[in-house]
C-alpha atoms as one frame of an Amber mdcrd trajectory, in Angstrom:
protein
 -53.039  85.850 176.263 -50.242  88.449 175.998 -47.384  88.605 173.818 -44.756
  88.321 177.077 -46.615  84.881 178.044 -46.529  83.662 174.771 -42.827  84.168
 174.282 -42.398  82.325 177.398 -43.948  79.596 175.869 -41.635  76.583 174.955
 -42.884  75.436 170.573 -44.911  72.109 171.788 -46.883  74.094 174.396 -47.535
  76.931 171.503 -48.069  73.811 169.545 -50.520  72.344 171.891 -52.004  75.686
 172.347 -52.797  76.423 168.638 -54.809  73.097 168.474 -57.024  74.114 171.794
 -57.866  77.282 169.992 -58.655  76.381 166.622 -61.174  74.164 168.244 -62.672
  76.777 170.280 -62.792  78.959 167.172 -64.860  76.377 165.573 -66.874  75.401
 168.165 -67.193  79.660 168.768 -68.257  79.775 165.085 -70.832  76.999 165.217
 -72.618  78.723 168.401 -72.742  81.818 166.654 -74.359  80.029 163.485 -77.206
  78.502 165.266 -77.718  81.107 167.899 -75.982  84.441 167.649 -73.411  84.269
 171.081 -73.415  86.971 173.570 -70.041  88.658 172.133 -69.256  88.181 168.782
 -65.834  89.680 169.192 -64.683  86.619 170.750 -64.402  84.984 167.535 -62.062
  87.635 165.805 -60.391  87.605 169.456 -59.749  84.023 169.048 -58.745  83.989
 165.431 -56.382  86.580 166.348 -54.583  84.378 168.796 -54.440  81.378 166.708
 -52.245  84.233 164.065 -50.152  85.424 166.921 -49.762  81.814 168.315 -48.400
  81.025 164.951 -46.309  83.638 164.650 -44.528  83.200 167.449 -44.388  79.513
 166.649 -42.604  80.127 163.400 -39.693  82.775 164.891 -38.716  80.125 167.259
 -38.623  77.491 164.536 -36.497  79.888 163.096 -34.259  81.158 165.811 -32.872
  77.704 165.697
């Protein structure tokens, strides 16, 4: 997801979209702990998102 479609993003959908992929990170991380998964770089992928999802979560909350 890129930084322009985030922004564009109104704070319950970035909200909404935070949970969604903190529970693909941890269903990401228990594949990978039974069975290594195909790319591993989807996990720090993901983690990353959830950061930048927050991010941009918390300069709206503050922009008001």
């Amino acid at each position: 997801m890129k930084n322009s479609e985030i922004n564009a993003l109104t704070e319950s959908e970035i909200i909404s979209r935070i949970a969604a992929e903190k529970e693909n990170l941890t269903k990401l991380r228990f594949a990978h702990a039974i069975s290594p998964i195909e790319n591993p770089n989807r996990i720090k992928e993901s983690r990353r998102l959830v950061a930048r999802l927050n991010t941009f979560l918390r300069a709206k909350q503050l922009a008001k």
